[in-house]
Short mmCIF file of C-alpha atoms and ligand atoms in Angstrom, two decimals:
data_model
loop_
_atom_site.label_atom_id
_atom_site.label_comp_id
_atom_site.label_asym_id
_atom_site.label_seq_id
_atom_site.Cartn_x
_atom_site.Cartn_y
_atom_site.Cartn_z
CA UNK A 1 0.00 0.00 0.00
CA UNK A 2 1.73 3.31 -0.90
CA UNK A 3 -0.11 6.76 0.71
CA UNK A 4 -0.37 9.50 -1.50
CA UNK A 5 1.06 12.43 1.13
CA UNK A 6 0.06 15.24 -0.88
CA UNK A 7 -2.34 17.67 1.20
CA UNK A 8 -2.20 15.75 4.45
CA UNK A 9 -1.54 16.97 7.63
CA UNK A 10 1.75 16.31 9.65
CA UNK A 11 2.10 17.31 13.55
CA UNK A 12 5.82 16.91 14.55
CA UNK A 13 7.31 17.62 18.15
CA UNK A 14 10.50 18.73 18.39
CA UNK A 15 9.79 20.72 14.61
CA UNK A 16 12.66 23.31 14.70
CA UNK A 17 15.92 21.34 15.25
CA UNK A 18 17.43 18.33 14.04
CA UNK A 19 15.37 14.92 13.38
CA UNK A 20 11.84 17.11 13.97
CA UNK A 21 13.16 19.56 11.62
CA UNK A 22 14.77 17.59 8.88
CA UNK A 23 11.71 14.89 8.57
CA UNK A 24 9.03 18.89 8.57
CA UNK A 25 11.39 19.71 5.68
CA UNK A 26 11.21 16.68 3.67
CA UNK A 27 7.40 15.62 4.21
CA UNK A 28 6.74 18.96 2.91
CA UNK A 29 8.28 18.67 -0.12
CA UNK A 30 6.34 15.27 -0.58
CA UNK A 31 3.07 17.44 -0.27
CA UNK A 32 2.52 17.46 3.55
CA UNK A 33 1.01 20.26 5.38
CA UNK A 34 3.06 20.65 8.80
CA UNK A 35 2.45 22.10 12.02
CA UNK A 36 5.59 22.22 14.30
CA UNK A 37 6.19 22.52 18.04
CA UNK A 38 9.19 23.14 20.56
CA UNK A 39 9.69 25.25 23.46
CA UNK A 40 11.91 27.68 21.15
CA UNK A 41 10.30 30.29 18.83
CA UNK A 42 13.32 30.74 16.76
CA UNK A 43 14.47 27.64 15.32
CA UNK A 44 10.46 26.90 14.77
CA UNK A 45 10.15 29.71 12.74
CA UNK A 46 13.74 28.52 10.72
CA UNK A 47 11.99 25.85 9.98
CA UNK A 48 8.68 27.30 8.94
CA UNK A 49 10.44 30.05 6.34
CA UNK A 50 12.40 27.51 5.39
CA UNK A 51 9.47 24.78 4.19
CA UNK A 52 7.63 28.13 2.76
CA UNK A 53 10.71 29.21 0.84
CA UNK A 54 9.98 26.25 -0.99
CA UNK A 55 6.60 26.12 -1.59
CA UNK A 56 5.69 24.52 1.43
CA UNK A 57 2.59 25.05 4.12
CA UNK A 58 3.64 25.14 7.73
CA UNK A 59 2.72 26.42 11.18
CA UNK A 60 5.01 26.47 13.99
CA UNK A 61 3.26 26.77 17.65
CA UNK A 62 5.48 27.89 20.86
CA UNK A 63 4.77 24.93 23.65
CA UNK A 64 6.65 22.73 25.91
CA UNK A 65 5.45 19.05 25.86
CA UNK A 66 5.48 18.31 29.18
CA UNK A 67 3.23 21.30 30.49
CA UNK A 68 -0.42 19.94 31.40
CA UNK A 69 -2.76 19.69 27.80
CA UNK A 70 0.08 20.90 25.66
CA UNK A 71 -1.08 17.84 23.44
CA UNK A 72 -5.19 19.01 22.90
CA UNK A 73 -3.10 22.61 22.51
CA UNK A 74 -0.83 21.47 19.50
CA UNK A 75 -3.21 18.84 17.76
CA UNK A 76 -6.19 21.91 18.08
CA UNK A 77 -4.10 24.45 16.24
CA UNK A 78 -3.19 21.89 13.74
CA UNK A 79 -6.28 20.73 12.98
CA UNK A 80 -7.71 24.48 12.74
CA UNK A 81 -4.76 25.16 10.22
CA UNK A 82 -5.01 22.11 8.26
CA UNK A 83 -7.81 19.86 9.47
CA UNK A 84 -7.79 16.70 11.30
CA UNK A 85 -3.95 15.64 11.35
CA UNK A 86 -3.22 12.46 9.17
CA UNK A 87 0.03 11.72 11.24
CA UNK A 88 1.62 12.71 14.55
CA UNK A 89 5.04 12.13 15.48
CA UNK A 90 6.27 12.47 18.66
CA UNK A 91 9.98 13.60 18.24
CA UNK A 92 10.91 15.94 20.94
CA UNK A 93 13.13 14.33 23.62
CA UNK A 94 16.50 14.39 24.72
CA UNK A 95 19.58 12.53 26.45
CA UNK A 96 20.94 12.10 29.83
CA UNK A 97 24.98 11.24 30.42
CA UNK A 98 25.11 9.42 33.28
CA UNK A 99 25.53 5.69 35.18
CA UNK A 100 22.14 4.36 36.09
CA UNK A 101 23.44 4.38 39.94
CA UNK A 102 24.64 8.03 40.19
CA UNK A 103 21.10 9.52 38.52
CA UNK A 104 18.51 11.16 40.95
CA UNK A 105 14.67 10.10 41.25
CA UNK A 106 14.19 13.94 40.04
CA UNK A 107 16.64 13.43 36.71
CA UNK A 108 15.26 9.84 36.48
CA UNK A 109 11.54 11.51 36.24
CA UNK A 110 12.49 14.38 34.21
CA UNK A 111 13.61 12.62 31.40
CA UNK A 112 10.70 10.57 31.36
CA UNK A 113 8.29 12.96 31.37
CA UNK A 114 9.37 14.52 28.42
CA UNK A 115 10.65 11.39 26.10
CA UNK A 116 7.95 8.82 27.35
CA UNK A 117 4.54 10.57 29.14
CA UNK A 118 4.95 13.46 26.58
CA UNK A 119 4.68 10.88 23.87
CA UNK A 120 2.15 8.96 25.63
CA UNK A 121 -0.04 11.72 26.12
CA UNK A 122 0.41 13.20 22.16
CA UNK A 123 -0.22 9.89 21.14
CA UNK A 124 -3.30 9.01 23.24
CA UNK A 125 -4.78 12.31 22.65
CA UNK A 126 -4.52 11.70 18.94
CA UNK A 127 -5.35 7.93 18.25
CA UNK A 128 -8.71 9.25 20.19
CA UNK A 129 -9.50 11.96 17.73
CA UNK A 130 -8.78 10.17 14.63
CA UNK A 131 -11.22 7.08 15.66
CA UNK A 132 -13.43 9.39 16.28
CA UNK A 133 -13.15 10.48 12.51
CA UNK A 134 -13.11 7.47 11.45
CA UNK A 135 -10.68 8.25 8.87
CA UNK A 136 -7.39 6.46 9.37
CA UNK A 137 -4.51 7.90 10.50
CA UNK A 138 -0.14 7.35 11.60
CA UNK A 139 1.24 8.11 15.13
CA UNK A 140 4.88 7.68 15.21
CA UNK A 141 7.72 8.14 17.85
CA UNK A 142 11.04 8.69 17.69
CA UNK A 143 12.80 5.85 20.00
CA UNK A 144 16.55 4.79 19.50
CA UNK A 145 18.62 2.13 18.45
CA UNK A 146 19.01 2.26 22.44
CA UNK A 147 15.54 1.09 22.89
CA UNK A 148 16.92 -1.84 21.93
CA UNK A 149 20.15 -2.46 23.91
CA UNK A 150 21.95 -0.40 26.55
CA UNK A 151 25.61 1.68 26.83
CA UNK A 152 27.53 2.76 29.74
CA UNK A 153 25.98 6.23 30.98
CA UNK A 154 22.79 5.99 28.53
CA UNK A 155 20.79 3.78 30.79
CA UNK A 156 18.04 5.86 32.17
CA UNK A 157 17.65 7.45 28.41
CA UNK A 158 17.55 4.02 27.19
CA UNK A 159 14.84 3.00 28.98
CA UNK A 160 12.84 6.55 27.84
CA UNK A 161 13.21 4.70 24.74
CA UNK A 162 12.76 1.10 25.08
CA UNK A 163 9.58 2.39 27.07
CA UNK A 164 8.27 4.26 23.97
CA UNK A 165 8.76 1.32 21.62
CA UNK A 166 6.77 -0.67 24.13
CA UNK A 167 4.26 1.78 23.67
CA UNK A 168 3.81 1.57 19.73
CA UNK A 169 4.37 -1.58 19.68
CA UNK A 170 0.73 -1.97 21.96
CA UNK A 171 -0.65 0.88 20.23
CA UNK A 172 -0.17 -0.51 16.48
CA UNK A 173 -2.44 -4.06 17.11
CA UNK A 174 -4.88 -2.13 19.39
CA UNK A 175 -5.19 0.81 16.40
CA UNK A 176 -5.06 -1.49 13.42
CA UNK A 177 -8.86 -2.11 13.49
CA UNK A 178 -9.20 1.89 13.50
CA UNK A 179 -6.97 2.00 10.21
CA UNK A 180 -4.88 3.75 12.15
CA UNK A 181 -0.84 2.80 11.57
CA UNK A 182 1.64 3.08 15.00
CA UNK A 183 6.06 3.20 13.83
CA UNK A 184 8.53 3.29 16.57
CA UNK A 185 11.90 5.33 14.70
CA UNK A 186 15.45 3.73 16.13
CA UNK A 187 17.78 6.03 14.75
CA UNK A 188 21.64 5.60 14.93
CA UNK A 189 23.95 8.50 16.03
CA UNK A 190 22.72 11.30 14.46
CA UNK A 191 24.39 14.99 13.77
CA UNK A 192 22.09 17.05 15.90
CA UNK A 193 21.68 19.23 18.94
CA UNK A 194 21.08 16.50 20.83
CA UNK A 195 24.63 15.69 22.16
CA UNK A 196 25.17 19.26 23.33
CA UNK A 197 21.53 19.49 24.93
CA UNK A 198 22.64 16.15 27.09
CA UNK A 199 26.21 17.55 28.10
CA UNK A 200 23.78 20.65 29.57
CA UNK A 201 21.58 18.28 31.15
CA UNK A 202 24.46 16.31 32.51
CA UNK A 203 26.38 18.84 33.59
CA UNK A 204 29.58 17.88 31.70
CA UNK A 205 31.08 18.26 28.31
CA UNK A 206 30.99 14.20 27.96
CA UNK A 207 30.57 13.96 23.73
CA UNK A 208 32.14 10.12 23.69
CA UNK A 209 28.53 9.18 22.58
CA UNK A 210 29.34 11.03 19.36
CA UNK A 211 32.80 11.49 19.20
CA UNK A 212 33.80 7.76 19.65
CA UNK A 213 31.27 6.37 17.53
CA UNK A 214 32.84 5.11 14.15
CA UNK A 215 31.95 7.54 11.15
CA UNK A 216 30.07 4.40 9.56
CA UNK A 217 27.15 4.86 12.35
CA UNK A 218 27.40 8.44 12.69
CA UNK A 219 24.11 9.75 9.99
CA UNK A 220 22.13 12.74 9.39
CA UNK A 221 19.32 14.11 10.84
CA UNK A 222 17.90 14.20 7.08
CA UNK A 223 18.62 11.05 6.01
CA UNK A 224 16.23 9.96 9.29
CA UNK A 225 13.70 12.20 7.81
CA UNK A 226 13.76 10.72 4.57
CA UNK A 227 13.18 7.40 6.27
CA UNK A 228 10.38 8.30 8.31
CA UNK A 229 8.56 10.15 4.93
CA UNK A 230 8.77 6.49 3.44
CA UNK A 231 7.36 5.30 6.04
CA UNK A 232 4.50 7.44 6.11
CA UNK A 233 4.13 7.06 2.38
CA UNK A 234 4.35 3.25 2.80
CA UNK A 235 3.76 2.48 6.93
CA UNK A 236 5.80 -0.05 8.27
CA UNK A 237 6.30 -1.33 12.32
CA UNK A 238 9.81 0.23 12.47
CA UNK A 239 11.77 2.45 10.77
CA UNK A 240 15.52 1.76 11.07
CA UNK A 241 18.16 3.77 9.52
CA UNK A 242 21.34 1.21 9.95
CA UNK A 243 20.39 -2.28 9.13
CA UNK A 244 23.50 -3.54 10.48
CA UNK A 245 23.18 -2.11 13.74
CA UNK A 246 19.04 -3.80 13.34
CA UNK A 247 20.89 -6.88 12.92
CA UNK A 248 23.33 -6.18 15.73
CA UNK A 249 20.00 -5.81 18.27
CA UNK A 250 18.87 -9.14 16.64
CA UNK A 251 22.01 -10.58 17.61
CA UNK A 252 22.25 -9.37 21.07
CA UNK A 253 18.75 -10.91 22.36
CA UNK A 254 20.46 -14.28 21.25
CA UNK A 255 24.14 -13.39 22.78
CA UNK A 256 23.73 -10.95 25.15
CA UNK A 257 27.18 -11.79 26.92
CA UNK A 258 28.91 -11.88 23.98
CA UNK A 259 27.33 -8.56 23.01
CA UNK A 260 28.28 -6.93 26.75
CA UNK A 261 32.07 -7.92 25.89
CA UNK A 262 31.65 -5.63 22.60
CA UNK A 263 30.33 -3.00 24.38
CA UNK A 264 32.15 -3.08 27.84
CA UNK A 265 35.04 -1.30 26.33
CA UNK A 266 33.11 1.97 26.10
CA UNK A 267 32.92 1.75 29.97
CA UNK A 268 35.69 4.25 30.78
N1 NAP B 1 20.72 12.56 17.74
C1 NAP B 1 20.80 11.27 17.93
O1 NAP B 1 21.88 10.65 17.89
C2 NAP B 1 19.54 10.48 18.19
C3 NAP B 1 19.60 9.09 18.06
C4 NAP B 1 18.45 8.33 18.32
C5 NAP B 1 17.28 8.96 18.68
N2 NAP B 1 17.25 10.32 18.80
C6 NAP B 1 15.97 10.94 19.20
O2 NAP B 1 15.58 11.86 18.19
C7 NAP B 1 14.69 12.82 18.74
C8 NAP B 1 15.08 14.19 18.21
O3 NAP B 1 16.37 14.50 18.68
P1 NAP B 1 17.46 15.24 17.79
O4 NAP B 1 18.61 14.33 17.65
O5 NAP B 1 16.85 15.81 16.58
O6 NAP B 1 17.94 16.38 18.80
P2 NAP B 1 17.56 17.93 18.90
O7 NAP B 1 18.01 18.65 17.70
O8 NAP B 1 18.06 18.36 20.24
O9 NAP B 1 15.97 17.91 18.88
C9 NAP B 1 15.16 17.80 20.01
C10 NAP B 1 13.97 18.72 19.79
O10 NAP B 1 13.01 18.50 20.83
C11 NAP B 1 12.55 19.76 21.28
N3 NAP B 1 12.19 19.62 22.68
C12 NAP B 1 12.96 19.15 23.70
N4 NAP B 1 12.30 19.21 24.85
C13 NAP B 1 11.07 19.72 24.56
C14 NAP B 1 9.94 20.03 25.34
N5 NAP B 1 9.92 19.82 26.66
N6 NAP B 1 8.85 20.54 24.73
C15 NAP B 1 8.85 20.77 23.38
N7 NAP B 1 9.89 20.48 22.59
C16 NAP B 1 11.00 19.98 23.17
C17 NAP B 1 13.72 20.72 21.10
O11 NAP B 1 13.27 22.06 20.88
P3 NAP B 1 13.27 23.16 22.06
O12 NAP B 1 14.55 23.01 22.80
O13 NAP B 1 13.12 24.46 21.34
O14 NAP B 1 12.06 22.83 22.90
C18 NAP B 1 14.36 20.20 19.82
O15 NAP B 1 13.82 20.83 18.68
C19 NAP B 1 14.78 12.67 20.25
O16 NAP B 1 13.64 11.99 20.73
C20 NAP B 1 16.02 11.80 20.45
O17 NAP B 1 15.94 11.02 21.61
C21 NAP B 1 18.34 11.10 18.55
#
């Protein structure tokens, strides 16, 4: 089944940076009509210039996902921009730097809130609007590759992750009667904001996540974009971007010990 994109409506979190931005940019040249948000007017409005420079029809709206009914906020002004949305995906989220043991119930339930009950509440708020259209629809979320397996210093952001893919992964067989299509997105290391955003968070200037990471798994945040668009155009459970680190996660399941000797030399 391929989706013809043209005129539908796309809601992305996270719209003016990286991932959210690059995937705006390139489902608007497929047609899409996007509505952006992030807690930062400027790069939203980047963004926004940018996709109408071209051609393109965007909103941006000014909102941080984890205040109380940010979600009935975003998908309203969407829908009065551009009608009901046809997809959702909840992008915005961000990294943590630090040993499982040595993070805080606070830091622990900070990152949560806005990579997993942020996404829960988007994508809840949303799957109940478009059954009530009866129309179809596609939530997706950006996860990791780390939803799949763990590093030194990533765990609490790893389980954001692996919690979100848990999520679609429910979501997609309770939806599919609705029409409605659920991805999970398990990106690689990707050239964003991101790394800097978690050194902030972290309170160091700890960039071995990206730095130490052979070039071969280090991406870009449009070549994600482009992989979620074919997704959208053609849905699929998961969208990977590295199908040797896939394989890798397939691997580890069946070997995790030999997979923990792999990666126990990034514990320094
Ligand atoms: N970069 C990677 O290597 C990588 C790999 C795998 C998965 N991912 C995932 O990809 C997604 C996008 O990250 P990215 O790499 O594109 O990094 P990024 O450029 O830092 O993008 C994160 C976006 O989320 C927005 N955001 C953060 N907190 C928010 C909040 N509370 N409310 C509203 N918006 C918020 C930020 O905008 P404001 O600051 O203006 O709010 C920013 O535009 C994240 O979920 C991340 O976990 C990234």
């Amino acid at each position: 089944m391929t989706i013809d994109l043209k005129g539908k409506s796309l809601v992305v979190t996270g719209g003016g940076t990286g991932i959210g931005a690059e995937t705006a940019i390139v489902a608007a040249e497929a047609g899409m009509r996007v509505c952006l948000c992030g807690r930062r007017m400027p790069p939203l409005e980047e963004t926004v210039e940018r996709i109408r420079s071209s051609g393109g029809e965007a909103i941006a709206v000014k909102l941080d996902v984890t205040d109380p009914d940010s979600e009935s906020h975003l998908l309203d002004a969407a829908e009065e921009a551009f009608g009901t949305p046809w997809a959702v995906f909840a992008n915005a989220g961000r990294g943590l730097n630090r040993p499982v043991h040595e993070t805080t119930d606070a830091e622990m339930q900070a990152i949560f809130e806005v990579n997993f009950f942020a996404t829960h509440r988007l994508l809840a708020e949303a799957a109940r609007r478009m059954i009530s259209h009866e129309q179809g629809g596609h939530l997706l979320a950006c996860a990791s590759c780390l939803s799949r397996f763990s590093i030194p210093r990533h765990g609490p952001y790893a389980a954001t992750k692996a919690s979100q893919d848990m999520l679609c992964q429910a979501m997609r067989l309770e939806l599919k009667p609705h029409g409605i299509h659920v991805s999970s997105v398990h990106p690689i290391t990707t050239r964003t904001e991101f790394f800097d955003v978690a050194a902030a968070h972290s309170g160091t200037s700890d960039y071995r996540a990206i730095e130490e990471t052979p070039k071969l798994f280090v991406q870009s945040g449009r070549r994600v974009g482009k992989a979620v668009v074919r997704c959208l155009r053609k849905p699929r459970p998961e969208v990977w971007t590295s199908g040797m680190v896939r394989m890798a996660t397939a691997a580890r399941c069946l070997f995790p010990k030999l997979f923990d000797g792999k990666i126990k030399n990034l514990n320094r």
